[in-house]
Amino acid sequence: MRPQRHSTPRDRRIDRNDYRKLYVQICKQGDPDGPIHWMIAMKYPGSDRCTRLHSTGCMGDRRLDIEYDKRFDSRSVESTHFLGEIRGGDSAIVEEEARKIPLQSCQLWACYLMLRLERRGLLEEGNYNHFMHCYKHSFVEHYGSGLNNVCPVHGH
């Protein structure tokens, strides 16, 4: 009889050399009364470079930025929080899920990317709940996670 294995994201990883770590990075506040920028960073362990995924721009003029080969320890980042690990091949799924989220404030957008990755089984549950409910957010521009893969703002 074979022992049963857990099906957590960590146990599904095949090759220890082909995985990436996911983080949420919270940037330094430029204006004391302004918002604090959040982004998701994806990098190989030990690398000083990462892929940044974030909602940028201002209300009514948002865009999704996926920036490759960026410095992980950027001077603009105030704190970095580990979210989990994924197989290297799953990085395309992270980008695919990022494109499905309605463009909104960077903080809410990052939380909804965590939620979508939890639902896909790429992150363990709990990250979304922690970052959504333990931080103060502005809900002026709040469009959710993109139900049925349709953005309520842009219709696709």
Coordinates of N, CA and C in Angstrom, one line a residue:
M1 N 0.8 -1.2 0.0 CA 0.0 0.0 0.0 C 0.9 1.2 0.0
R2 N 0.6 2.2 -0.9 CA 1.4 3.4 -1.0 C 0.8 4.4 -0.1
P3 N 1.7 5.2 0.6 CA 1.2 6.3 1.4 C 0.6 7.4 0.6
Q4 N -0.5 8.0 1.1 CA -1.1 9.1 0.4 C -0.3 10.3 0.6
R5 N -0.3 11.2 -0.4 CA 0.5 12.4 -0.4 C -0.5 13.6 -0.4
H6 N -0.2 14.7 0.2 CA -1.0 15.8 0.2 C -1.0 16.5 -1.1
S7 N -2.0 17.2 -1.5 CA -2.1 17.8 -2.8 C -1.9 19.3 -2.7
T8 N -1.1 19.8 -1.8 CA -0.8 21.2 -1.7 C 0.1 21.6 -2.8
P9 N 0.1 22.9 -3.1 CA 0.9 23.4 -4.2 C 2.4 23.0 -4.0
R10 N 2.9 23.0 -2.8 CA 4.3 22.6 -2.6 C 4.6 21.2 -3.0
D11 N 3.6 20.2 -2.7 CA 3.8 18.8 -3.0 C 3.7 18.5 -4.5
R12 N 3.1 19.4 -5.3 CA 2.9 19.2 -6.7 C 4.2 19.6 -7.5
R13 N 5.1 20.3 -6.9 CA 6.2 20.8 -7.6 C 7.1 19.5 -8.0
I14 N 7.5 19.5 -9.2 CA 8.2 18.3 -9.7 C 9.7 18.5 -9.6
D15 N 10.3 19.6 -10.1 CA 11.7 19.8 -10.1 C 12.0 21.0 -9.2
R16 N 12.8 20.8 -8.1 CA 13.2 21.9 -7.2 C 13.9 23.0 -7.9
N17 N 14.5 22.8 -9.0 CA 15.2 23.8 -9.7 C 14.3 24.6 -10.7
D18 N 13.1 24.1 -10.9 CA 12.2 24.8 -11.9 C 11.0 25.3 -11.1
Y19 N 11.2 26.2 -10.2 CA 10.0 26.8 -9.6 C 10.3 28.3 -9.3
R20 N 9.2 29.0 -9.1 CA 9.3 30.4 -8.8 C 8.6 30.8 -7.5
K21 N 9.1 31.8 -6.9 CA 8.5 32.3 -5.7 C 7.6 33.5 -6.0
L22 N 6.5 33.6 -5.3 CA 5.6 34.7 -5.5 C 5.6 35.6 -4.3
Y23 N 5.5 36.9 -4.5 CA 5.5 37.8 -3.3 C 4.5 38.9 -3.7
V24 N 4.1 39.6 -2.6 CA 3.4 40.9 -2.8 C 4.4 41.9 -2.3
Q25 N 4.6 42.9 -3.0 CA 5.5 44.0 -2.6 C 4.7 45.3 -2.4
I26 N 5.0 45.9 -1.3 CA 4.3 47.1 -0.9 C 5.3 48.3 -1.0
C27 N 5.0 49.2 -1.8 CA 6.0 50.3 -2.1 C 5.9 51.4 -1.1
K28 N 7.0 52.2 -1.0 CA 7.0 53.4 -0.1 C 6.0 54.4 -0.6
Q29 N 5.4 55.0 0.4 CA 4.4 56.0 0.1 C 5.1 57.3 -0.3
G30 N 4.9 57.8 -1.5 CA 5.5 59.0 -2.0 C 4.8 60.2 -1.4
D31 N 3.5 60.3 -1.4 CA 2.8 61.4 -0.8 C 2.1 60.9 0.5
P32 N 2.3 61.6 1.6 CA 1.7 61.2 2.9 C 0.2 60.9 2.8
D33 N -0.5 61.6 1.9 CA -2.0 61.4 1.8 C -2.3 60.6 0.6
G34 N -1.3 60.1 -0.1 CA -1.6 59.4 -1.4 C -1.7 57.9 -1.1
P35 N -2.1 57.1 -2.1 CA -2.2 55.7 -1.9 C -0.8 55.0 -1.9
I36 N -0.8 53.8 -1.4 CA 0.4 53.0 -1.3 C 0.3 51.9 -2.4
H37 N 1.3 51.9 -3.3 CA 1.3 51.0 -4.5 C 1.6 49.5 -4.1
W38 N 0.9 48.6 -4.6 CA 1.1 47.2 -4.4 C 1.4 46.5 -5.7
M39 N 2.2 45.5 -5.7 CA 2.5 44.7 -7.0 C 2.8 43.3 -6.6
I40 N 2.6 42.4 -7.5 CA 2.9 41.0 -7.3 C 4.3 40.8 -8.0
A41 N 5.2 40.1 -7.4 CA 6.5 39.8 -8.0 C 6.7 38.3 -8.0
M42 N 7.3 37.9 -9.1 CA 7.5 36.4 -9.4 C 9.0 36.3 -9.8
K43 N 9.7 35.4 -9.0 CA 11.1 35.3 -9.3 C 11.6 33.9 -9.0
Y44 N 12.7 33.6 -9.7 CA 13.4 32.3 -9.3 C 14.2 32.5 -8.0
P45 N 14.2 31.5 -7.2 CA 15.0 31.6 -5.9 C 16.4 32.0 -6.2
G46 N 16.9 32.9 -5.4 CA 18.3 33.3 -5.5 C 18.5 34.4 -6.5
S47 N 17.6 34.7 -7.4 CA 17.7 35.7 -8.4 C 17.5 37.1 -7.8
D48 N 18.2 38.1 -8.4 CA 17.9 39.4 -8.0 C 17.0 40.1 -9.0
R49 N 16.4 39.4 -9.9 CA 15.5 39.9 -10.9 C 14.1 39.3 -10.8
C50 N 13.1 40.0 -11.2 CA 11.8 39.4 -11.1 C 10.9 39.9 -12.2
T51 N 9.7 39.3 -12.3 CA 8.6 39.8 -13.1 C 7.6 40.5 -12.2
R52 N 7.3 41.7 -12.5 CA 6.3 42.5 -11.7 C 5.0 42.5 -12.5
L53 N 3.9 42.3 -11.7 CA 2.6 42.3 -12.3 C 1.8 43.3 -11.4
H54 N 1.2 44.4 -12.0 CA 0.5 45.4 -11.2 C -0.4 46.2 -12.1
S55 N -1.4 46.7 -11.4 CA -2.4 47.7 -12.0 C -1.8 49.0 -11.8
T56 N -1.6 49.8 -12.9 CA -1.0 51.1 -12.8 C -2.0 52.2 -13.4
G57 N -1.6 53.4 -13.2 CA -2.4 54.5 -13.7 C -3.3 55.1 -12.6
C58 N -4.2 55.9 -13.1 CA -5.2 56.6 -12.2 C -6.6 56.1 -12.5
M59 N -7.5 56.3 -11.6 CA -8.9 55.9 -11.8 C -9.4 56.4 -13.1
G60 N -10.0 55.5 -13.9 CA -10.5 55.8 -15.2 C -9.5 55.6 -16.3
D61 N -8.2 55.5 -15.9 CA -7.1 55.3 -16.9 C -6.1 54.3 -16.4
R62 N -6.6 53.1 -16.1 CA -5.8 52.0 -15.6 C -5.2 51.2 -16.7
R63 N -4.1 50.5 -16.4 CA -3.6 49.5 -17.3 C -2.9 48.4 -16.5
L64 N -2.8 47.3 -17.1 CA -2.0 46.2 -16.5 C -0.6 46.2 -17.0
D65 N 0.3 46.3 -16.1 CA 1.7 46.2 -16.5 C 2.3 44.9 -16.0
I66 N 2.9 44.2 -17.0 CA 3.7 43.0 -16.7 C 5.1 43.3 -17.1
E67 N 6.0 43.5 -16.2 CA 7.3 44.0 -16.5 C 8.3 42.9 -16.1
Y68 N 9.1 42.5 -17.1 CA 10.1 41.4 -17.0 C 11.4 42.0 -16.6
D69 N 12.2 41.1 -16.0 CA 13.6 41.5 -15.7 C 13.8 42.8 -14.9
K70 N 13.0 42.9 -13.9 CA 13.1 44.1 -13.0 C 13.8 43.8 -11.7
R71 N 14.4 44.8 -11.1 CA 15.2 44.5 -9.9 C 14.2 44.2 -8.8
F72 N 14.4 43.0 -8.1 CA 13.6 42.6 -7.0 C 13.7 43.5 -5.8
D73 N 14.9 43.9 -5.4 CA 15.1 44.7 -4.2 C 15.1 46.2 -4.6
S74 N 14.1 46.6 -5.2 CA 14.0 48.0 -5.7 C 13.9 49.0 -4.5
R75 N 14.5 50.1 -4.7 CA 14.5 51.1 -3.6 C 13.1 51.6 -3.3
S76 N 12.2 51.5 -4.3 CA 10.8 52.0 -4.1 C 10.0 51.0 -3.2
V77 N 10.5 49.8 -3.0 CA 9.7 48.8 -2.2 C 10.0 49.0 -0.7
E78 N 9.0 49.1 0.1 CA 9.1 49.2 1.5 C 9.1 47.9 2.2
S79 N 8.2 47.0 1.7 CA 8.1 45.7 2.4 C 7.8 44.6 1.3
T80 N 8.3 43.4 1.5 CA 8.0 42.3 0.6 C 7.5 41.1 1.5
H81 N 6.4 40.5 1.0 CA 5.7 39.4 1.8 C 5.6 38.2 0.9
F82 N 6.2 37.1 1.3 CA 6.2 35.8 0.6 C 4.7 35.3 0.5
L83 N 4.3 34.8 -0.7 CA 3.0 34.3 -0.8 C 3.0 32.8 -1.1
G84 N 4.0 32.3 -1.8 CA 4.1 30.8 -2.1 C 5.0 30.6 -3.2
E85 N 5.0 29.3 -3.6 CA 5.9 28.8 -4.7 C 5.0 28.2 -5.8
I86 N 5.4 28.3 -7.0 CA 4.8 27.7 -8.2 C 5.8 27.0 -9.0
R87 N 5.4 26.1 -9.8 CA 6.3 25.5 -10.8 C 6.6 26.5 -11.9
G88 N 7.8 26.5 -12.5 CA 8.1 27.5 -13.5 C 7.1 27.6 -14.6
G89 N 6.6 26.4 -15.0 CA 5.7 26.4 -16.1 C 4.3 27.0 -15.8
D90 N 4.1 27.2 -14.5 CA 2.8 27.8 -14.1 C 2.9 29.3 -14.1
S91 N 4.0 29.9 -14.5 CA 4.1 31.4 -14.5 C 3.2 31.9 -15.6
A92 N 3.0 31.1 -16.7 CA 2.1 31.6 -17.7 C 0.6 31.7 -17.2
I93 N 0.3 30.8 -16.3 CA -1.0 30.8 -15.7 C -1.2 32.0 -14.8
V94 N -0.1 32.4 -14.1 CA -0.2 33.6 -13.3 C -0.5 34.8 -14.2
E95 N 0.2 34.9 -15.3 CA 0.0 36.0 -16.2 C -1.4 36.0 -16.8
E96 N -1.9 34.8 -17.2 CA -3.2 34.6 -17.7 C -4.3 35.1 -16.7
E97 N -4.1 34.7 -15.5 CA -5.1 35.1 -14.4 C -5.0 36.6 -14.2
A98 N -3.8 37.2 -14.3 CA -3.7 38.6 -14.1 C -4.5 39.4 -15.1
R99 N -4.5 38.9 -16.3 CA -5.2 39.6 -17.4 C -6.7 39.5 -17.3
K100 N -7.2 38.6 -16.5 CA -8.7 38.4 -16.3 C -9.3 39.3 -15.2
I101 N -8.5 40.0 -14.4 CA -9.0 40.8 -13.3 C -9.3 42.2 -13.8
P102 N -10.5 42.7 -13.5 CA -10.8 44.1 -13.9 C -9.8 45.0 -13.3
L103 N -9.4 46.0 -14.1 CA -8.4 47.0 -13.7 C -9.1 47.9 -12.7
Q104 N -8.4 48.0 -11.5 CA -8.9 48.8 -10.4 C -7.7 49.2 -9.6
S105 N -7.9 49.7 -8.4 CA -6.8 50.1 -7.5 C -5.8 48.9 -7.4
C106 N -4.5 49.2 -7.4 CA -3.5 48.2 -7.4 C -3.6 47.3 -6.2
Q107 N -4.0 47.8 -5.0 CA -4.2 47.0 -3.8 C -5.3 45.9 -4.0
L108 N -6.4 46.4 -4.5 CA -7.5 45.4 -4.7 C -7.2 44.4 -5.8
W109 N -6.5 45.0 -6.9 CA -6.2 44.1 -8.0 C -5.2 43.0 -7.5
A110 N -4.2 43.3 -6.7 CA -3.3 42.4 -6.2 C -4.0 41.3 -5.3
C111 N -4.9 41.8 -4.5 CA -5.7 40.8 -3.7 C -6.5 39.9 -4.6
Y112 N -7.1 40.4 -5.6 CA -7.9 39.5 -6.5 C -7.0 38.5 -7.3
L113 N -5.8 38.9 -7.6 CA -4.9 38.0 -8.2 C -4.5 36.8 -7.3
M114 N -4.3 37.2 -6.0 CA -4.1 36.1 -5.0 C -5.3 35.2 -4.9
L115 N -6.5 35.7 -4.9 CA -7.7 34.9 -4.9 C -7.8 34.0 -6.1
R116 N -7.6 34.5 -7.3 CA -7.7 33.7 -8.5 C -6.6 32.6 -8.4
L117 N -5.4 32.9 -7.9 CA -4.4 31.8 -7.9 C -4.7 30.8 -6.8
E118 N -5.3 31.2 -5.7 CA -5.8 30.3 -4.7 C -6.9 29.3 -5.3
R119 N -7.8 29.9 -6.1 CA -8.8 29.1 -6.7 C -8.3 28.1 -7.7
R120 N -7.2 28.5 -8.4 CA -6.5 27.6 -9.3 C -5.6 26.6 -8.7
G121 N -5.5 26.7 -7.4 CA -4.6 25.7 -6.6 C -3.1 26.1 -6.7
L122 N -2.8 27.2 -7.2 CA -1.4 27.6 -7.3 C -0.8 28.2 -6.0
L123 N -1.7 28.8 -5.2 CA -1.4 29.4 -3.9 C -2.2 28.7 -2.8
E124 N -1.7 28.5 -1.6 CA -2.5 28.0 -0.5 C -3.5 29.0 -0.1
E125 N -4.6 28.6 0.3 CA -5.7 29.5 0.8 C -5.2 30.3 2.0
G126 N -5.6 31.6 2.1 CA -5.3 32.4 3.2 C -4.6 33.7 2.9
N127 N -3.9 33.7 1.8 CA -3.2 35.0 1.4 C -4.2 36.1 1.0
Y128 N -5.2 35.7 0.2 CA -6.3 36.7 -0.1 C -6.9 37.2 1.1
N129 N -7.4 36.3 2.0 CA -8.1 36.8 3.2 C -7.3 37.7 4.0
H130 N -6.0 37.3 4.2 CA -5.1 38.2 5.0 C -4.9 39.6 4.4
F131 N -4.5 39.6 3.2 CA -4.2 40.9 2.6 C -5.5 41.8 2.3
M132 N -6.6 41.1 2.1 CA -7.8 41.8 1.8 C -8.4 42.4 3.1
H133 N -8.3 41.7 4.2 CA -9.0 42.1 5.4 C -8.1 42.6 6.5
C134 N -6.8 42.5 6.4 CA -5.9 43.1 7.4 C -5.3 44.4 7.0
Y135 N -5.6 44.9 5.9 CA -5.1 46.2 5.4 C -6.3 47.1 5.1
K136 N -6.1 48.4 5.2 CA -7.2 49.3 4.9 C -7.1 49.6 3.4
H137 N -8.3 49.5 2.7 CA -8.3 49.7 1.2 C -9.4 50.7 0.9
S138 N -9.2 51.4 -0.2 CA -10.2 52.3 -0.7 C -11.1 51.5 -1.7
F139 N -12.4 51.5 -1.5 CA -13.3 50.7 -2.3 C -14.0 51.6 -3.3
V140 N -13.5 52.8 -3.6 CA -14.1 53.7 -4.6 C -14.1 53.1 -5.9
E141 N -13.0 52.4 -6.3 CA -12.9 51.7 -7.6 C -12.7 50.2 -7.3
H142 N -13.9 49.5 -7.1 CA -13.8 48.1 -6.7 C -14.7 47.3 -7.7
Y143 N -14.1 46.5 -8.5 CA -14.8 45.8 -9.5 C -14.7 44.3 -9.3
G144 N -14.1 43.8 -8.3 CA -14.1 42.4 -8.0 C -13.0 41.6 -8.8
S145 N -13.2 40.3 -8.7 CA -12.1 39.4 -9.3 C -12.4 39.1 -10.7
G146 N -13.5 39.5 -11.3 CA -13.8 39.2 -12.7 C -14.5 37.9 -12.8
L147 N -15.8 37.9 -12.4 CA -16.6 36.7 -12.4 C -16.8 36.2 -13.8
N148 N -16.8 34.9 -14.0 CA -16.9 34.2 -15.3 C -15.9 34.7 -16.3
N149 N -14.8 35.2 -15.8 CA -13.7 35.7 -16.6 C -14.1 36.9 -17.5
V150 N -15.1 37.7 -17.0 CA -15.6 38.8 -17.7 C -15.4 40.1 -16.9
C151 N -14.7 41.0 -17.4 CA -14.5 42.3 -16.6 C -15.8 43.1 -16.7
P152 N -16.4 43.5 -15.6 CA -17.6 44.3 -15.7 C -17.4 45.7 -16.3
V153 N -16.2 46.1 -16.3 CA -15.9 47.5 -16.9 C -15.7 47.4 -18.4
H154 N -14.9 46.4 -18.8 CA -14.4 46.4 -20.2 C -15.2 45.3 -21.0
G155 N -15.9 44.4 -20.4 CA -16.7 43.4 -21.1 C -16.0 42.3 -21.7
H156 N -14.7 42.1 -21.4 CA -14.0 40.9 -21.9 C -13.1 40.4 -20.9

